[in-house]
Coordinates of C-alpha atoms and ligand atoms in Angstrom, one line a residue:
X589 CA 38.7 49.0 3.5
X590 CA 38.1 49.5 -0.2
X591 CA 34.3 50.0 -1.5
X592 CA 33.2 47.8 -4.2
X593 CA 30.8 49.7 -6.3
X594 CA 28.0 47.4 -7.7
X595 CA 25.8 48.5 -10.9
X596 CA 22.6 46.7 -11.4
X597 CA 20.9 45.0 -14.0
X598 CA 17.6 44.2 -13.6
X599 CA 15.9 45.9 -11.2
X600 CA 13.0 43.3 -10.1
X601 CA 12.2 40.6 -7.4
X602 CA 15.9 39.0 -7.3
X603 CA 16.9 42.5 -7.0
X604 CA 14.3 43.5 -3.8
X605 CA 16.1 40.2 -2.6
X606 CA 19.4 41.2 -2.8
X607 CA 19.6 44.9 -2.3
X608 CA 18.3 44.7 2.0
X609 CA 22.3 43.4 1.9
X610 CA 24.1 45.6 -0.2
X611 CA 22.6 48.4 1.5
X612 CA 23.1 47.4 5.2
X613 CA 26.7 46.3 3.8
X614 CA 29.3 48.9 3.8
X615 CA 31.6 46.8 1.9
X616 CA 29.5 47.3 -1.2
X617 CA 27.5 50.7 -2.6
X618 CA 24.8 50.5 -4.8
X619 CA 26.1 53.2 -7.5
X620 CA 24.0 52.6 -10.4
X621 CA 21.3 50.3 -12.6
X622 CA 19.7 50.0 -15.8
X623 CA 16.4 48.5 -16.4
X624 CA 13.5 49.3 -19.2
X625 CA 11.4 49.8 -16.9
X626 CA 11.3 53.9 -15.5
X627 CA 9.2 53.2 -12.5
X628 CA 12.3 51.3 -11.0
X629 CA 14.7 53.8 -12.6
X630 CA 13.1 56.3 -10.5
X631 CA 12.6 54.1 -7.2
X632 CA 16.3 52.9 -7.4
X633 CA 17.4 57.2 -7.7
X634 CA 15.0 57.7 -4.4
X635 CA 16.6 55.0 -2.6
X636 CA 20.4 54.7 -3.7
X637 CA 20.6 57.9 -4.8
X638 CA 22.6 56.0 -7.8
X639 CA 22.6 56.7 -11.6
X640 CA 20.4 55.4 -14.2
X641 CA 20.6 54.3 -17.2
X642 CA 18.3 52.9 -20.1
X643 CA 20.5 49.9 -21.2
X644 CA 23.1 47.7 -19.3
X645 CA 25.7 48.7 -22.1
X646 CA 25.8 52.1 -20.9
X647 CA 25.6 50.7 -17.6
X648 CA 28.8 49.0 -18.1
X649 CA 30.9 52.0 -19.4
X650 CA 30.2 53.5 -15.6
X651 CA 33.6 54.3 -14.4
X652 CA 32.4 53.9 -10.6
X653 CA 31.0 50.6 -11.5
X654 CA 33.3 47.6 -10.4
X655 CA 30.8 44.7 -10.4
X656 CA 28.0 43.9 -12.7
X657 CA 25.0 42.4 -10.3
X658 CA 23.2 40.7 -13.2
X659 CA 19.6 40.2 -11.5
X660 CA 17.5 40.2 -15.0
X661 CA 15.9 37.3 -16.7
X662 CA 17.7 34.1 -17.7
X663 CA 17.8 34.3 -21.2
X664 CA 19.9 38.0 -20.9
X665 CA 22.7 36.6 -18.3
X666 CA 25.0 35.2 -21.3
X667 CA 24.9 38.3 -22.7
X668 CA 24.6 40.9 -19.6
X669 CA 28.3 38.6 -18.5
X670 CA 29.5 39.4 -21.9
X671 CA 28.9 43.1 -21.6
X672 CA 30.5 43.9 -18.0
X673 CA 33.4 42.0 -19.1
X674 CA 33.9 43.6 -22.6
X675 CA 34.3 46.5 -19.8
X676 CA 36.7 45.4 -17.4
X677 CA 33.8 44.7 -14.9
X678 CA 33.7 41.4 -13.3
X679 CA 30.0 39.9 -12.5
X680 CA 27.7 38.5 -10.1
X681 CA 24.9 36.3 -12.1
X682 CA 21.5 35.3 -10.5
X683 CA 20.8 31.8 -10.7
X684 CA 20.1 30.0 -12.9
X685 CA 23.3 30.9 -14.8
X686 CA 21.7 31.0 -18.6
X687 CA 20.0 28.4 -20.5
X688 CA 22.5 26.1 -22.0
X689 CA 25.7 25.0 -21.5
X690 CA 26.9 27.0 -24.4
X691 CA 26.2 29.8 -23.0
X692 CA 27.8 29.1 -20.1
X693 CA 31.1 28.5 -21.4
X694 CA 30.7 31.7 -23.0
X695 CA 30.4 33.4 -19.9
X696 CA 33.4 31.7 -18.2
X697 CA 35.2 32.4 -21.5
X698 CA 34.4 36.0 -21.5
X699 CA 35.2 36.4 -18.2
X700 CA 38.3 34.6 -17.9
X701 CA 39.7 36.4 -20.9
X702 CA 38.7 39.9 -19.3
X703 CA 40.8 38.6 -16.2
X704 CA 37.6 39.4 -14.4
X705 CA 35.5 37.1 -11.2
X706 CA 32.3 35.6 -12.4
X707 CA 30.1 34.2 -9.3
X708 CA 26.9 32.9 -10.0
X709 CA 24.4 33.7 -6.7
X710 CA 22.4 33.9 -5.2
X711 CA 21.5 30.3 -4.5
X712 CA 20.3 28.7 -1.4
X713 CA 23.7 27.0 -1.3
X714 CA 24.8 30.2 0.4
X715 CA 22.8 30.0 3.3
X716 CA 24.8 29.5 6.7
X717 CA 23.1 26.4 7.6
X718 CA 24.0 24.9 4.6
X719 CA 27.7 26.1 4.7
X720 CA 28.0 25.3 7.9
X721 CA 26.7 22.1 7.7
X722 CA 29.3 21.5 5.0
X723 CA 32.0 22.7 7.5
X724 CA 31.0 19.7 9.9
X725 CA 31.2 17.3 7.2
X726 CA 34.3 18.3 6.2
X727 CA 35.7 17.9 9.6
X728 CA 34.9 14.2 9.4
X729 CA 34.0 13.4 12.5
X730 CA 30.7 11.6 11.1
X731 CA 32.2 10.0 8.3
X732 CA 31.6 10.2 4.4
X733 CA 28.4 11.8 3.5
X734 CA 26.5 8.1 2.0
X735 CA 22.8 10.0 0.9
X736 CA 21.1 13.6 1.0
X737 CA 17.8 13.8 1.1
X738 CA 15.9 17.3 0.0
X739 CA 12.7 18.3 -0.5
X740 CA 10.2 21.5 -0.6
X741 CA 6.9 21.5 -1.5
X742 CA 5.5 26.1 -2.1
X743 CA 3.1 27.8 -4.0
X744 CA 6.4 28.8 -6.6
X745 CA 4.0 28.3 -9.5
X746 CA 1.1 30.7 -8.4
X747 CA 3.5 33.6 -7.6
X748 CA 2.9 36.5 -10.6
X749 CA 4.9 35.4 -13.4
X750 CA 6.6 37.2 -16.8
X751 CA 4.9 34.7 -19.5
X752 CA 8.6 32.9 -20.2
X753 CA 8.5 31.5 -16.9
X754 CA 5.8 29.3 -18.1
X755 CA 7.7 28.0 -20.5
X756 CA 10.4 25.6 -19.8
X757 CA 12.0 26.2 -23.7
X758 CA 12.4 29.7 -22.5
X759 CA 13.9 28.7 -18.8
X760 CA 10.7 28.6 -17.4
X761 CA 9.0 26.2 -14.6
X762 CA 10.4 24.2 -11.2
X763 CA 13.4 22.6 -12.7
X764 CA 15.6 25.6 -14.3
X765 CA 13.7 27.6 -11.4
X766 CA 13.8 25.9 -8.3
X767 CA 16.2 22.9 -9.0
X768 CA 19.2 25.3 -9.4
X769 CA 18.6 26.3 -5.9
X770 CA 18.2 22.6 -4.6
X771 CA 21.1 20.8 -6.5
X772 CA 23.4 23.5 -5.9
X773 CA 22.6 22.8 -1.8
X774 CA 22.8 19.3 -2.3
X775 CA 26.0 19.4 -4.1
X776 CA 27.5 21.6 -2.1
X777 CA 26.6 19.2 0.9
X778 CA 27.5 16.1 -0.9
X779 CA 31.0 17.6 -1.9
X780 CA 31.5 15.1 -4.7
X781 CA 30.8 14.9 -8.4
X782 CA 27.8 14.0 -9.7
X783 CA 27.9 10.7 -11.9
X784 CA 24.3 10.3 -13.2
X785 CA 20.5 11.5 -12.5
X786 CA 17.0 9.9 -13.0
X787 CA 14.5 11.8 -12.7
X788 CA 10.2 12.8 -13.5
X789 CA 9.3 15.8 -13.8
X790 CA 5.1 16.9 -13.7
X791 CA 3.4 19.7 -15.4
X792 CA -0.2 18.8 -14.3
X793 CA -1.8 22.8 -14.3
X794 CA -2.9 23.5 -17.8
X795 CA -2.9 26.9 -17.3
X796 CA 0.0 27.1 -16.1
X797 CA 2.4 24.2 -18.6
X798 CA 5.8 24.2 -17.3
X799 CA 7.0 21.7 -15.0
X800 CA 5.4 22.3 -11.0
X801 CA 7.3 19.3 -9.7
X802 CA 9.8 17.2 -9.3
X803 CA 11.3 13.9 -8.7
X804 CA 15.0 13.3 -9.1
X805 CA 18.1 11.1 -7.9
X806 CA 21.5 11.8 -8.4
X807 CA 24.7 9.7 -7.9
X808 CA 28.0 10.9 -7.0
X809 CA 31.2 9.7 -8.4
X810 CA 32.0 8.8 -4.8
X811 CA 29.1 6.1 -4.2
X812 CA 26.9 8.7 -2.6
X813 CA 23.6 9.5 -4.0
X814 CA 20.7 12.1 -3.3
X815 CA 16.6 12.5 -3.9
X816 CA 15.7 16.0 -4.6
X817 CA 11.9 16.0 -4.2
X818 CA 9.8 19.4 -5.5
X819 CA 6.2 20.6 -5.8
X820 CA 5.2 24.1 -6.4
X821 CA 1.6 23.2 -6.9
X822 CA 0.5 25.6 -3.3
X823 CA -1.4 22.4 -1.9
X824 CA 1.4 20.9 1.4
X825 CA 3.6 23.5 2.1
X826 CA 7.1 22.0 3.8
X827 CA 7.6 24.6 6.0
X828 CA 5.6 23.1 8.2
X829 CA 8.5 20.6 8.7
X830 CA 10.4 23.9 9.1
X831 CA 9.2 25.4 12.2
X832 CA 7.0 27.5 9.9
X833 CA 9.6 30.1 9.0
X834 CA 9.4 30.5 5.2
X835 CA 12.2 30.6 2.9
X836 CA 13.3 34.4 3.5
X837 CA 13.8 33.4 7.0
X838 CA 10.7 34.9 8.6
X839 CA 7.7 33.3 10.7
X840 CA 4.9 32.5 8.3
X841 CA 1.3 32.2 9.3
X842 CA 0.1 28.7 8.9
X843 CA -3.7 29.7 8.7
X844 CA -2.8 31.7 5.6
X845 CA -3.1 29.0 3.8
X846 CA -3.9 29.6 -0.5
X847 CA -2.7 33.0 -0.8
X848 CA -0.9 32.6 -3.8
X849 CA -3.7 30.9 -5.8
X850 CA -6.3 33.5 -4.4
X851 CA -4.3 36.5 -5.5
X852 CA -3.6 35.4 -8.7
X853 CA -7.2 34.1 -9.5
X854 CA -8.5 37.6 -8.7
X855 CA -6.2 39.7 -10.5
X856 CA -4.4 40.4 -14.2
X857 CA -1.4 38.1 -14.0
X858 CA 1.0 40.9 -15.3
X859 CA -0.6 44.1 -13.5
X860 CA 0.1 41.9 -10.4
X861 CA 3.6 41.4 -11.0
X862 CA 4.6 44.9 -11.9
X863 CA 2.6 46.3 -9.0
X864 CA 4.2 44.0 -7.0
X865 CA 7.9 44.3 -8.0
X866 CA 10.2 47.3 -7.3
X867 CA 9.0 50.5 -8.1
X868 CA 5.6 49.0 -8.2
X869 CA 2.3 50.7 -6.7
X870 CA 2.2 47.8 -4.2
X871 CA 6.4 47.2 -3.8
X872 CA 6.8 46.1 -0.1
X873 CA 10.1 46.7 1.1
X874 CA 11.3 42.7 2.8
X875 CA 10.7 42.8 6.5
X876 CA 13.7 41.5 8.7
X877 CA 14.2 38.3 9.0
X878 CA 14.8 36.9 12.5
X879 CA 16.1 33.6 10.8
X880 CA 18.0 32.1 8.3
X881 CA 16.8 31.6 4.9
X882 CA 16.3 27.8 3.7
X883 CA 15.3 25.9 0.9
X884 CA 12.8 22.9 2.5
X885 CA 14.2 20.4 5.0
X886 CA 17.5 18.6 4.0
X887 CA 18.8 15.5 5.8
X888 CA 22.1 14.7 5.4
X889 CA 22.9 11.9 6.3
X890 CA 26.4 10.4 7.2
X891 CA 28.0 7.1 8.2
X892 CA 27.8 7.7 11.6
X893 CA 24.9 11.0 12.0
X894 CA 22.5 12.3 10.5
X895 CA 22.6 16.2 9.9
X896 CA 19.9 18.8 9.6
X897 CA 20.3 22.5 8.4
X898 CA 17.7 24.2 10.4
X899 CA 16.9 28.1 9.8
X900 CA 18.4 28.8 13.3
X901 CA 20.6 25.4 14.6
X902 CA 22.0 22.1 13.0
X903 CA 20.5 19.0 14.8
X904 CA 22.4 16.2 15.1
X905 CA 21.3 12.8 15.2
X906 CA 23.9 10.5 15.9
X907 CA 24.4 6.8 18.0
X908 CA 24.9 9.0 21.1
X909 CA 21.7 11.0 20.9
X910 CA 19.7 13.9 19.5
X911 CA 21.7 17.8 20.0
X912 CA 21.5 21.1 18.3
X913 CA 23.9 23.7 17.3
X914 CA 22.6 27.0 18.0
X915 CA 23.5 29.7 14.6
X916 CA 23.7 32.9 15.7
X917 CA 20.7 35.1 14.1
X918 CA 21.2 36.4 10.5
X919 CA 22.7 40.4 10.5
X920 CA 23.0 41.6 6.8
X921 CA 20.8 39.1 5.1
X922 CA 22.8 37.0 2.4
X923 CA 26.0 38.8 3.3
X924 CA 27.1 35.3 2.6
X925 CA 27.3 36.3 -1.2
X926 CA 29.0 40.2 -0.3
X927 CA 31.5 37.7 1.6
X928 CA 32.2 35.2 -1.5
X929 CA 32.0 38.5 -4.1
X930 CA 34.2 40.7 -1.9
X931 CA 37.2 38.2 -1.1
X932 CA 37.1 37.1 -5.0
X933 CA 36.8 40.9 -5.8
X934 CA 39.4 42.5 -3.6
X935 CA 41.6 39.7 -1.9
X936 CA 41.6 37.5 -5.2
X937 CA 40.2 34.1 -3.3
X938 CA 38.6 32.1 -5.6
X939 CA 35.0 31.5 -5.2
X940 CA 33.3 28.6 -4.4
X941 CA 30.3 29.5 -6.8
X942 CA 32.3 30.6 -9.6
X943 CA 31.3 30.1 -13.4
X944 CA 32.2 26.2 -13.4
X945 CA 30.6 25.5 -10.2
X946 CA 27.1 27.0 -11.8
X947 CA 27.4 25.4 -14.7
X948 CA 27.7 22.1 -12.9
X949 CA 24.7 22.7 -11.6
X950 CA 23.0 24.1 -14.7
X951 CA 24.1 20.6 -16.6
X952 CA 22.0 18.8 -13.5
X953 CA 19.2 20.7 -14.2
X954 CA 18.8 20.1 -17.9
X955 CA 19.2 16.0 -17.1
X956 CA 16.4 16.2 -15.0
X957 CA 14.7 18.2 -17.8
X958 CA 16.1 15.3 -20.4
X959 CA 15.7 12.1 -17.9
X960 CA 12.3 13.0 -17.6
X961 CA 11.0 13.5 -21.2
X962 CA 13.2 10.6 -22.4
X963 CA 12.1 8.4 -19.3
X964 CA 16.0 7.5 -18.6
X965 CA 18.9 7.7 -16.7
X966 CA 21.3 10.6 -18.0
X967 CA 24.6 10.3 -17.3
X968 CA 27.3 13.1 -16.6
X969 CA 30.2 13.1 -18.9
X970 CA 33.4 14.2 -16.9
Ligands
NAD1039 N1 18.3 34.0 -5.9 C1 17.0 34.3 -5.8 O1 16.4 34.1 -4.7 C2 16.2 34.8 -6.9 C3 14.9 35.2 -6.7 C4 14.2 35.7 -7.8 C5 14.8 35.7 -9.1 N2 16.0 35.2 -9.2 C6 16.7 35.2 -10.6 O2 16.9 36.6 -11.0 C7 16.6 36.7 -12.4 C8 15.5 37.8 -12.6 O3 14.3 37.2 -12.0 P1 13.2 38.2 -11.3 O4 12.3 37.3 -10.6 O5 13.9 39.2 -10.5 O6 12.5 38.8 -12.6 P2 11.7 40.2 -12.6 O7 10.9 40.1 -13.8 O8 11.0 40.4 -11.3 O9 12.9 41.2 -12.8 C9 13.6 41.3 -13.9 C10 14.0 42.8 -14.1 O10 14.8 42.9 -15.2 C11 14.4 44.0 -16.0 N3 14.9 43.7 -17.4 C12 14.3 43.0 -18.4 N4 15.1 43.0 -19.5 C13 16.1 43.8 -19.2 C14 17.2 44.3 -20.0 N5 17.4 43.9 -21.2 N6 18.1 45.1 -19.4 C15 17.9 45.5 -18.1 N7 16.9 45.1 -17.3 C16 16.0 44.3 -17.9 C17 12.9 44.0 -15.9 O11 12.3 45.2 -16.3 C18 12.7 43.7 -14.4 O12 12.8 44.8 -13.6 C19 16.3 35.4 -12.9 O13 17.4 34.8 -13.5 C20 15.8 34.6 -11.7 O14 16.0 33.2 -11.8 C21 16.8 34.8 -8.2

């Protein structure tokens, strides 16, 4: 079995996400990273034992470097792709995939020239549930999916946060945020191509003026449509409708209720964040998860069922009755994306979150952005 040797970019929270899998993985080896910041230099040494370096160029130019994991912020993915594949290296991009569509095409330019893979994960469109929810849909035996509904209400505003990502121009806020998780689970449910969305969008938290919610619909081009409903304002929190397991898959304590808010009200807004993030004074490696991640209930709902991704079974609610498929307990958590990056990497099968697929989902995002402002329906040019 070949080794596929990942170099990092951007060694922060996306990173602290990813990294449980790629080192319980042994399909993947964490062989180097580049960030500004020496605190996670060092950290990433201690724990990899991996090289370091001071820019992602000179990461790039790493001969035991095959893939490029581009974890840093939004506005450096175009250019982090553009790097790895000026080397020969192909990439795996965090979501969201950059900031415009130019920039995406770029990417998926660069990329294809370089005869390199370009994947664009993680996303919650990963997650078992969701893929194999989209396995019993594609069997058929409920019929065409007709409507998805999604929603997840958080505290995703009142976690620390770099200034940009409270400001929308700059990628920040729910919609470029959170929205890239939630279309990219609702198209990968609906398995059609999206024709049009409406869509309002709130900022409502002065000190904080990017968007915290949202409202959206989308039609497919195959009469189905969706409602993707959002609110990172820390008041309801979904996962109550979710067993109470969180969205990294572990059992959250109800009663802890206003954590976010509270933290961030009694401390510096960017001490809090670097302390917090790897290589920080307060870094706390993620406990295991005895679940599935998720991203808020999901309903799909089919001509002739009703389906819902749970964090460990698929209910079914169909003319017969109410029944549950039991998943099997998460190993390596989002192995999903090793197994998408490895067979594209090694075995040459394409993926199914490769650079077109993100950017369809990038192009939703910024009509939910434009619907809203311009209080219309956008519509999705083929
Ligand atoms: N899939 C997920 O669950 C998930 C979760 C969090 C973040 N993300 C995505 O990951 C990306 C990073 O977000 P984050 O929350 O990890 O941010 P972060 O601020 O926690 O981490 C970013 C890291 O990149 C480093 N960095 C900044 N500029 C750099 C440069 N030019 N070269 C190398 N390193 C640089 C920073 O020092 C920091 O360590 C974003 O695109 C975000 O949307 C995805």
């Amino acid at each position: 079995m070949r080794t596929i040797g990942i170099g990092v970019a951007g060694l922060g929270r996306a990173f602290s996400l990813m990294a449980p899998g790629f080192a319980a993985d042994a399909r993947v080896r964490l062989v180097a990273a580049a960030d500004p910041r020496p605190e996670a230099l060092q950290r990433f040494r201690s724990d990899f034992s991996g090289t370091t370096y001071p820019s992602v160029e000179q990461l790039c130019a790493d001969p035991q470097v095959d893939v490029i994991y581009v974890s840093t912020p939004h506005q450096f993915h175009a250019e982090h792709v553009r790097l790895a594949a000026r080397q020969g290296k192909h990439a795996l991009v965090e979501k969201p995939m950059a900031l415009s569509l130019d920039e995406c095409r770029a990417m998926i330019r660069a990329a294809r020239e370089a005869n390199v893979r370009l994947i664009v994960g993680h996303s919650h469109s990963f997650d078992l549930p969701i893929l194999a929810t989209r396995k019993l849909v594609e069997s058929g035996q409920f019929g065409r999916v007709r409507m998805i509904t999604a929603l997840n209400f958080t505290d995703y505003l009142y976690r620390p946060r770099r200034p940009e990502e409270l400001d929308t121009p700059r990628g920040g806020g729910a919609v470029f945020n959170q929205a890239a998780h939630q279309v990219d689970v609702v198209r990968m449910l609906a398995g059609a191509r999206a024709t049009s969305v409406r869509a309002s969008s709130g900022a409502w938290d002065a000190s904080r003026p990017t968007e915290g919610a949202y409202s959206c619909l989308i039609n497919f081009d195959d009469g189905s449509f969706s409602t993707l409903v959002y609110s990172g304002y820390a008041h309801f929190d979904s996962d109550e409708f979710m067993d109470w397991i969180g969205e990294m898959g572990r059992k959250k304590d109800p009663s802890a209720y206003g954590g976010a808010r509270k933290a961030l009200a009694s401390s510096d807004e960017q001490l809090l964040k670097n302390a917090r993030n790897y290589g920080g004074s307060e870094f706390a490696e993620p406990a295991r998860a005895a679940f599935h991640q998720h991203f808020g209930p999901i309903i799909v709902s089919c001509e002739r069922a009703d389906l819902r991704p749970l964090p460990y079974r698929i209910e079914i609610c169909d003319d017969a009755g109410r029944r549950s498929i039991a998943l099997a307990p998460p190993g390596i958590p989002r192995v999903e994306v090793i197994d998408e990056l490895y067979a594209a990497v090694v075995e040459g099968k394409p993926p199914l979150h490769d650079g077109e697929w993100a950017a369809a989902t990038l192009e939703i995002c910024l009509a939910i952005l434009r619907s809203s402002r311009e209080s219309k329906e956008i519509f999705i040019a083929r």
